[in-house]
Amino acid sequence: MATLDDMWLEDELGISVPLVGAPMAGPGGGRLAHAISQAGAFGMIGVNQTRPGDWIRAEASVAGAAETSYGVGLMAWALEAAPDQLEAVLELQPALVSVSFGAYAGPVARLRDAGIRTATQIGNLTDLDQALEAGVDLLVARGGEGGGHGRNDIATLPLLQLVLDRTDLPVLAAGGIVNHRGLAAVLAAGAVGAWVGTAFLGCVEAASTPEAKQGLFAAGQTGYGRVFDVAQQVDWPTEFGGRAVANDYFDQWAGREDSMDEAARAQHRDAVAAQQFDVAHLYAGEGVADLTRETTAADVVAEFSRALRRRTPGQPAS
Ligand SMILES: Cc1cc2nc3c(=O)[nH]c(=O)nc-3n(C[C@H](O)[C@H](O)[C@H](O)COP(=O)(O)O)c2cc1C
């Protein structure tokens, strides 16, 4: 059914590579967003529940330097306790604002009234109905392979197919897309582009410690669940777990989160302070093994842009 305008990102956001650097609270501040947008894709600032509106203003001034276009990603569940986040974004008028994970209809209505394009991440078909009702401009079909928080109900490819069959809105695919091969696949399926987080985690512009980046370069498997939220006593709604690099601490507590006590929390806190990643968390998606060394955001965008090269019929993209 999709009669998609497959140039939506290019037309609406003025970018040349149909790739959005997903909002990532922590690694994804203004510097990473700026570098991604400067390279021809579209960068977004990730905002966690603790950030005041002034933090968003400061990061936006970095992302938007030299009139560079950027977006902001808010967490819907956090907005009630942090209303100044939405106020800051309404004032800044970024080119795109995503509001995901929780009750986002009200914030989306205010953003739309202010003339700001909106997106939300959906993880199953109930989410799709809610997003259509809220009237977002852009859908992100985010499969369970994705890094950070979200649902683990449906994998990216089946979710993308189900969503594309049910809407004429532009759809981005997210979750486990780490290079030009994945981008080519979702464009062929009918997505207008990809919403990519993990592939940017090793960038020099990502606001992570060198130790965290080394942990990602050494990583293999990921795990999904609530261990690290319970360890940090973060108020994420329980329906949204997180996907992170699987480590000893995750393996020890997965499925036993109710038993985590102050000693377990202190062990995690100390490991975060010491940047020890056999215990501390590293949020990342299933494609994390593709990260092997530090690169620039421009390198990553250039690699993805290989998906756009014209292919000789019958020959694989390479
Ligand atoms: C470290 C990290 C932090 C994230 N923080 C946010 C966030 O603040 N807001 C948000 O909407 N999504 C967040 N996400 C989810 C991403 O927007 C996106 O859905 C995900 O990265 C896509 O999957 P991929 O990592 O396999 O590319 C985060 C993901 C990661 C890896």
Short mmCIF file of C-alpha atoms and ligand atoms in Angstrom, two decimals:
data_model
loop_
_atom_site.label_atom_id
_atom_site.label_comp_id
_atom_site.label_asym_id
_atom_site.label_seq_id
_atom_site.Cartn_x
_atom_site.Cartn_y
_atom_site.Cartn_z
CA MET A 1 0.00 0.00 0.00
CA ALA A 2 2.92 2.31 0.54
CA THR A 3 2.89 5.11 -2.00
CA LEU A 4 5.79 6.66 -0.26
CA ASP A 5 7.57 9.73 -1.32
CA ASP A 6 10.96 8.08 -1.02
CA MET A 7 12.75 11.43 -1.09
CA TRP A 8 11.04 12.64 2.08
CA LEU A 9 14.26 13.09 4.05
CA GLU A 10 16.00 14.85 1.22
CA ASP A 11 13.04 17.13 0.50
CA GLU A 12 12.01 17.90 4.07
CA LEU A 13 15.37 17.98 5.82
CA GLY A 14 17.57 18.99 2.91
CA ILE A 15 20.04 16.13 3.33
CA SER A 16 21.87 14.12 0.67
CA VAL A 17 22.23 10.74 2.43
CA PRO A 18 18.93 9.20 3.67
CA LEU A 19 20.33 8.53 7.10
CA VAL A 20 19.38 9.90 10.51
CA GLY A 21 21.88 9.71 13.36
CA ALA A 22 19.47 8.51 16.06
CA PRO A 23 19.19 10.46 19.30
CA MET A 24 21.40 8.75 21.88
CA ALA A 25 21.34 10.13 25.39
CA GLY A 26 24.94 10.06 26.59
CA PRO A 27 27.08 9.62 23.46
CA GLY A 28 24.87 11.73 21.22
CA GLY A 29 25.28 15.39 22.11
CA GLY A 30 25.54 18.46 19.93
CA ARG A 31 29.02 17.64 18.64
CA LEU A 32 28.01 14.28 17.15
CA ALA A 33 24.77 15.69 15.72
CA HIS A 34 26.68 18.55 14.09
CA ALA A 35 29.27 16.22 12.54
CA ILE A 36 26.62 13.88 11.13
CA SER A 37 24.64 16.75 9.59
CA GLN A 38 27.78 18.36 8.22
CA ALA A 39 28.59 15.07 6.48
CA GLY A 40 25.31 15.09 4.55
CA ALA A 41 23.06 13.00 6.81
CA PHE A 42 20.93 14.31 9.71
CA GLY A 43 22.13 14.38 13.31
CA MET A 44 20.01 14.39 16.46
CA ILE A 45 20.71 15.27 20.09
CA GLY A 46 19.65 12.63 22.63
CA VAL A 47 18.15 14.01 25.85
CA ASN A 48 17.90 11.92 29.00
CA GLN A 49 15.50 12.44 31.88
CA THR A 50 17.97 14.45 33.98
CA ARG A 51 18.76 17.17 31.44
CA PRO A 52 17.36 20.67 32.02
CA GLY A 53 16.19 22.84 29.15
CA ASP A 54 19.42 24.83 29.34
CA TRP A 55 21.45 21.71 28.56
CA ILE A 56 19.40 21.27 25.37
CA ARG A 57 19.97 24.96 24.47
CA ALA A 58 23.74 24.58 24.97
CA GLU A 59 23.98 21.37 22.90
CA ALA A 60 21.73 22.87 20.22
CA SER A 61 24.12 25.79 19.83
CA VAL A 62 26.89 23.25 19.06
CA ALA A 63 24.74 21.10 16.76
CA GLY A 64 23.31 24.10 14.95
CA ALA A 65 26.57 26.04 14.53
CA ALA A 66 27.03 27.56 11.08
CA GLU A 67 23.29 27.13 10.45
CA THR A 68 23.59 23.35 10.43
CA SER A 69 20.28 21.51 10.58
CA TYR A 70 19.74 19.14 13.52
CA GLY A 71 17.06 17.33 15.49
CA VAL A 72 16.32 16.57 19.14
CA GLY A 73 15.07 13.29 20.61
CA LEU A 74 12.96 13.46 23.77
CA MET A 75 11.73 10.62 25.98
CA ALA A 76 8.00 10.97 26.46
CA TRP A 77 7.94 9.32 29.90
CA ALA A 78 10.40 11.92 31.24
CA LEU A 79 8.56 15.03 30.09
CA GLU A 80 6.03 15.25 32.88
CA ALA A 81 8.81 15.72 35.44
CA ALA A 82 10.95 17.80 33.07
CA PRO A 83 8.54 20.12 31.23
CA ASP A 84 11.32 22.61 30.52
CA GLN A 85 12.76 20.12 28.00
CA LEU A 86 9.73 20.60 25.76
CA GLU A 87 9.74 24.36 26.33
CA ALA A 88 13.38 24.56 25.23
CA VAL A 89 12.69 22.56 22.08
CA LEU A 90 9.63 24.66 21.20
CA GLU A 91 11.78 27.75 21.50
CA LEU A 92 14.72 26.29 19.50
CA GLN A 93 12.57 25.03 16.60
CA PRO A 94 14.85 22.19 15.42
CA ALA A 95 14.15 20.69 12.00
CA LEU A 96 12.85 17.46 13.57
CA VAL A 97 11.85 16.39 17.08
CA SER A 98 11.22 12.81 18.08
CA VAL A 99 9.19 11.99 21.15
CA SER A 100 9.25 8.31 21.97
CA PHE A 101 8.48 5.84 24.76
CA GLY A 102 5.43 6.92 26.71
CA ALA A 103 2.48 9.30 26.31
CA TYR A 104 3.63 11.54 23.47
CA ALA A 105 0.33 12.68 21.91
CA GLY A 106 0.22 15.94 23.92
CA PRO A 107 3.83 16.94 23.23
CA VAL A 108 3.47 16.02 19.57
CA ALA A 109 0.39 18.23 19.27
CA ARG A 110 2.27 21.18 20.78
CA LEU A 111 5.25 20.64 18.50
CA ARG A 112 3.06 20.40 15.43
CA ASP A 113 1.16 23.54 16.44
CA ALA A 114 4.54 25.27 16.57
CA GLY A 115 5.28 24.11 13.02
CA ILE A 116 7.94 21.56 14.05
CA ARG A 117 8.19 18.20 12.23
CA THR A 118 7.71 15.24 14.58
CA ALA A 119 8.71 11.59 14.66
CA THR A 120 8.27 8.69 17.04
CA GLN A 121 9.78 5.24 17.38
CA ILE A 122 7.33 2.35 17.17
CA GLY A 123 8.11 -1.20 18.22
CA ASN A 124 4.89 -3.07 17.40
CA LEU A 125 1.56 -2.54 15.65
CA THR A 126 -0.17 -1.12 18.74
CA ASP A 127 2.49 1.57 18.76
CA LEU A 128 1.73 2.19 15.08
CA ASP A 129 -1.96 2.86 15.84
CA GLN A 130 -0.97 5.30 18.58
CA ALA A 131 1.51 7.10 16.33
CA LEU A 132 -1.07 7.49 13.57
CA GLU A 133 -3.57 8.85 16.07
CA ALA A 134 -1.04 11.32 17.47
CA GLY A 135 -0.41 12.62 13.96
CA VAL A 136 3.38 12.37 13.73
CA ASP A 137 4.99 13.33 10.42
CA LEU A 138 7.56 10.53 10.32
CA LEU A 139 7.50 6.98 11.69
CA VAL A 140 10.53 5.07 12.90
CA ALA A 141 9.97 1.31 12.76
CA ARG A 142 12.41 0.20 15.44
CA GLY A 143 13.05 -3.50 15.73
CA GLY A 144 14.25 -5.34 18.82
CA GLU A 145 17.82 -5.52 17.50
CA GLY A 146 18.25 -1.82 18.24
CA GLY A 147 20.60 -0.44 20.86
CA GLY A 148 19.44 1.43 23.94
CA HIS A 149 15.83 1.40 25.11
CA GLY A 150 12.77 0.29 23.23
CA ARG A 151 10.69 -2.81 22.70
CA ASN A 152 11.96 -6.28 21.95
CA ASP A 153 8.69 -7.51 20.41
CA ILE A 154 9.44 -7.72 16.67
CA ALA A 155 12.68 -7.68 14.69
CA THR A 156 13.44 -4.80 12.33
CA LEU A 157 12.69 -6.45 8.98
CA PRO A 158 9.30 -7.99 9.86
CA LEU A 159 8.26 -4.80 11.67
CA LEU A 160 9.28 -2.66 8.72
CA GLN A 161 7.26 -4.77 6.29
CA LEU A 162 4.19 -4.72 8.53
CA VAL A 163 4.38 -0.96 9.00
CA LEU A 164 5.00 -0.15 5.31
CA ASP A 165 1.93 -2.18 4.39
CA ARG A 166 -0.24 -0.18 6.77
CA THR A 167 0.60 3.46 6.19
CA ASP A 168 1.43 6.04 3.56
CA LEU A 169 3.49 8.07 6.00
CA PRO A 170 7.26 8.12 5.48
CA VAL A 171 8.93 5.34 7.48
CA LEU A 172 12.53 5.05 8.66
CA ALA A 173 13.90 1.64 9.61
CA ALA A 174 15.86 1.27 12.86
CA GLY A 175 17.59 -1.48 14.76
CA GLY A 176 20.70 -3.36 13.70
CA ILE A 177 21.47 -1.26 10.62
CA VAL A 178 25.22 -0.68 10.82
CA ASN A 179 26.49 -0.12 7.27
CA HIS A 180 25.57 0.50 3.63
CA ARG A 181 24.29 -3.05 3.18
CA GLY A 182 21.60 -2.55 5.80
CA LEU A 183 20.68 0.86 4.41
CA ALA A 184 20.39 -0.58 0.89
CA ALA A 185 18.12 -3.35 2.21
CA VAL A 186 15.67 -1.05 3.97
CA LEU A 187 15.58 1.42 1.06
CA ALA A 188 14.76 -1.49 -1.25
CA ALA A 189 11.95 -2.50 1.09
CA GLY A 190 10.39 0.98 0.87
CA ALA A 191 11.77 2.84 3.88
CA VAL A 192 12.73 6.47 3.21
CA GLY A 193 15.98 5.88 5.08
CA ALA A 194 17.53 4.48 8.24
CA TRP A 195 17.63 5.71 11.83
CA VAL A 196 21.00 4.57 13.10
CA GLY A 197 22.55 4.75 16.54
CA THR A 198 25.13 2.04 17.23
CA ALA A 199 27.16 2.65 14.06
CA PHE A 200 28.03 6.13 15.40
CA LEU A 201 29.09 5.02 18.88
CA GLY A 202 32.77 4.69 17.95
CA CYS A 203 33.06 8.17 16.46
CA VAL A 204 35.55 10.70 17.76
CA GLU A 205 32.63 13.11 18.08
CA ALA A 206 30.63 10.78 20.37
CA ALA A 207 30.64 11.99 23.98
CA SER A 208 31.78 8.66 25.43
CA THR A 209 34.96 7.93 27.34
CA PRO A 210 37.89 6.25 25.56
CA GLU A 211 37.33 3.24 27.84
CA ALA A 212 33.69 2.98 26.74
CA LYS A 213 34.71 3.07 23.09
CA GLN A 214 37.32 0.35 23.67
CA GLY A 215 34.62 -1.73 25.38
CA LEU A 216 32.43 -1.39 22.30
CA PHE A 217 35.25 -2.33 19.92
CA ALA A 218 35.81 -5.52 21.94
CA ALA A 219 32.11 -6.36 22.21
CA GLY A 220 30.32 -9.32 20.68
CA GLN A 221 26.88 -10.27 21.97
CA THR A 222 24.23 -7.95 23.37
CA GLY A 223 21.47 -8.63 25.88
CA TYR A 224 18.04 -7.06 26.35
CA GLY A 225 16.38 -6.32 29.66
CA ARG A 226 16.03 -4.10 32.71
CA VAL A 227 19.13 -5.02 34.70
CA PHE A 228 20.90 -1.69 34.23
CA ASP A 229 17.74 0.37 34.85
CA VAL A 230 17.10 -1.44 38.10
CA ALA A 231 20.77 -1.07 39.06
CA GLN A 232 20.54 2.70 38.53
CA GLN A 233 16.95 3.02 39.82
CA VAL A 234 15.90 4.80 36.64
CA ASP A 235 12.15 5.21 36.15
CA TRP A 236 11.91 3.76 32.64
CA PRO A 237 8.43 2.29 32.09
CA THR A 238 8.92 -1.46 32.47
CA GLU A 239 7.63 -2.20 28.95
CA PHE A 240 10.79 -0.62 27.52
CA GLY A 241 13.93 -2.58 28.30
CA GLY A 242 17.40 -1.70 27.10
CA ARG A 243 19.77 -3.50 24.73
CA ALA A 244 23.37 -3.33 25.90
CA VAL A 245 26.61 -5.23 25.51
CA ALA A 246 26.19 -8.45 27.49
CA ASN A 247 28.67 -8.55 30.37
CA ASP A 248 29.20 -10.50 33.59
CA TYR A 249 26.90 -8.22 35.58
CA PHE A 250 24.08 -8.50 33.06
CA ASP A 251 24.42 -12.29 32.98
CA GLN A 252 24.41 -12.44 36.77
CA TRP A 253 21.20 -10.41 37.21
CA ALA A 254 19.11 -10.94 34.07
CA GLY A 255 15.81 -12.47 35.17
CA ARG A 256 16.64 -11.79 38.85
CA GLU A 257 16.20 -8.00 38.81
CA ASP A 258 13.81 -8.14 41.79
CA SER A 259 16.66 -9.46 43.93
CA MET A 260 19.02 -6.59 43.18
CA ASP A 261 19.95 -4.92 46.45
CA GLU A 262 22.06 -1.96 47.56
CA ALA A 263 25.25 -4.03 47.25
CA ALA A 264 24.41 -4.81 43.62
CA ARG A 265 23.61 -1.15 42.94
CA ALA A 266 26.83 0.00 44.60
CA GLN A 267 28.85 -2.49 42.57
CA HIS A 268 27.37 -1.03 39.37
CA ARG A 269 27.84 2.58 40.54
CA ASP A 270 31.51 1.94 41.35
CA ALA A 271 32.09 0.24 38.00
CA VAL A 272 30.57 3.20 36.13
CA ALA A 273 32.88 5.55 38.05
CA ALA A 274 35.87 3.34 37.24
CA GLN A 275 34.69 2.69 33.65
CA GLN A 276 34.87 -1.07 34.14
CA PHE A 277 32.66 -2.67 31.57
CA ASP A 278 32.46 -6.20 32.90
CA VAL A 279 29.92 -4.57 35.25
CA ALA A 280 29.04 -1.11 33.88
CA HIS A 281 26.59 -0.83 30.97
CA LEU A 282 27.33 -0.02 27.35
CA TYR A 283 24.10 0.43 25.46
CA ALA A 284 24.44 -0.85 21.88
CA GLY A 285 22.49 -2.82 19.28
CA GLU A 286 23.05 -6.26 17.78
CA GLY A 287 25.29 -4.83 15.07
CA VAL A 288 27.90 -3.70 17.60
CA ALA A 289 30.50 -6.18 16.36
CA ASP A 290 30.78 -4.02 13.24
CA LEU A 291 32.58 -1.40 15.36
CA THR A 292 36.30 -2.08 15.46
CA ARG A 293 38.09 1.26 15.71
CA GLU A 294 37.56 4.97 16.20
CA THR A 295 36.40 6.80 13.08
CA THR A 296 34.82 10.14 12.34
CA ALA A 297 31.11 10.66 11.79
CA ALA A 298 31.98 11.73 8.25
CA ASP A 299 33.63 8.30 7.68
CA VAL A 300 30.48 6.55 8.90
CA VAL A 301 28.17 8.66 6.72
CA ALA A 302 30.44 8.09 3.70
CA GLU A 303 30.32 4.34 4.29
CA PHE A 304 26.50 4.39 4.43
CA SER A 305 26.35 6.52 1.29
CA ARG A 306 27.75 3.57 -0.69
CA ALA A 307 24.18 2.25 -0.57
CA LEU A 308 23.26 5.00 -3.02
CA ARG A 309 25.73 4.04 -5.73
CA ARG A 310 24.01 2.77 -8.80
CA ARG A 311 24.30 -0.98 -8.96
CA THR A 312 24.98 -2.95 -12.12
CA PRO A 313 21.95 -5.21 -12.61
CA GLY A 314 22.65 -8.69 -11.30
CA GLN A 315 25.65 -7.60 -9.26
CA PRO A 316 25.63 -7.23 -5.48
CA ALA A 317 26.39 -3.86 -3.92
CA SER A 318 29.89 -3.77 -2.56
C1 LIG B 1 23.63 4.54 23.62
C2 LIG B 1 22.23 4.72 23.10
C3 LIG B 1 21.43 5.72 23.65
C4 LIG B 1 20.12 5.92 23.16
N1 LIG B 1 19.38 6.96 23.67
C5 LIG B 1 18.19 7.26 23.11
C6 LIG B 1 17.50 8.45 23.48
O1 LIG B 1 17.97 9.24 24.29
N2 LIG B 1 16.29 8.70 22.91
C7 LIG B 1 15.75 7.86 21.97
O2 LIG B 1 14.67 8.14 21.48
N3 LIG B 1 16.40 6.72 21.59
C8 LIG B 1 17.61 6.42 22.12
N4 LIG B 1 18.30 5.31 21.69
C9 LIG B 1 17.71 4.47 20.65
C10 LIG B 1 18.09 5.00 19.27
O3 LIG B 1 17.36 6.19 19.01
C11 LIG B 1 17.79 3.99 18.14
O4 LIG B 1 16.49 3.51 18.26
C12 LIG B 1 18.75 2.82 18.11
O5 LIG B 1 20.07 3.22 18.32
C13 LIG B 1 18.62 2.10 16.76
O6 LIG B 1 19.28 0.87 16.75
P1 LIG B 1 20.85 0.67 16.45
O7 LIG B 1 21.53 1.13 17.69
O8 LIG B 1 20.98 -0.79 16.23
O9 LIG B 1 21.21 1.52 15.27
C14 LIG B 1 19.60 5.09 22.15
C15 LIG B 1 20.41 4.08 21.61
C16 LIG B 1 21.71 3.89 22.07
C17 LIG B 1 22.57 2.83 21.43
#
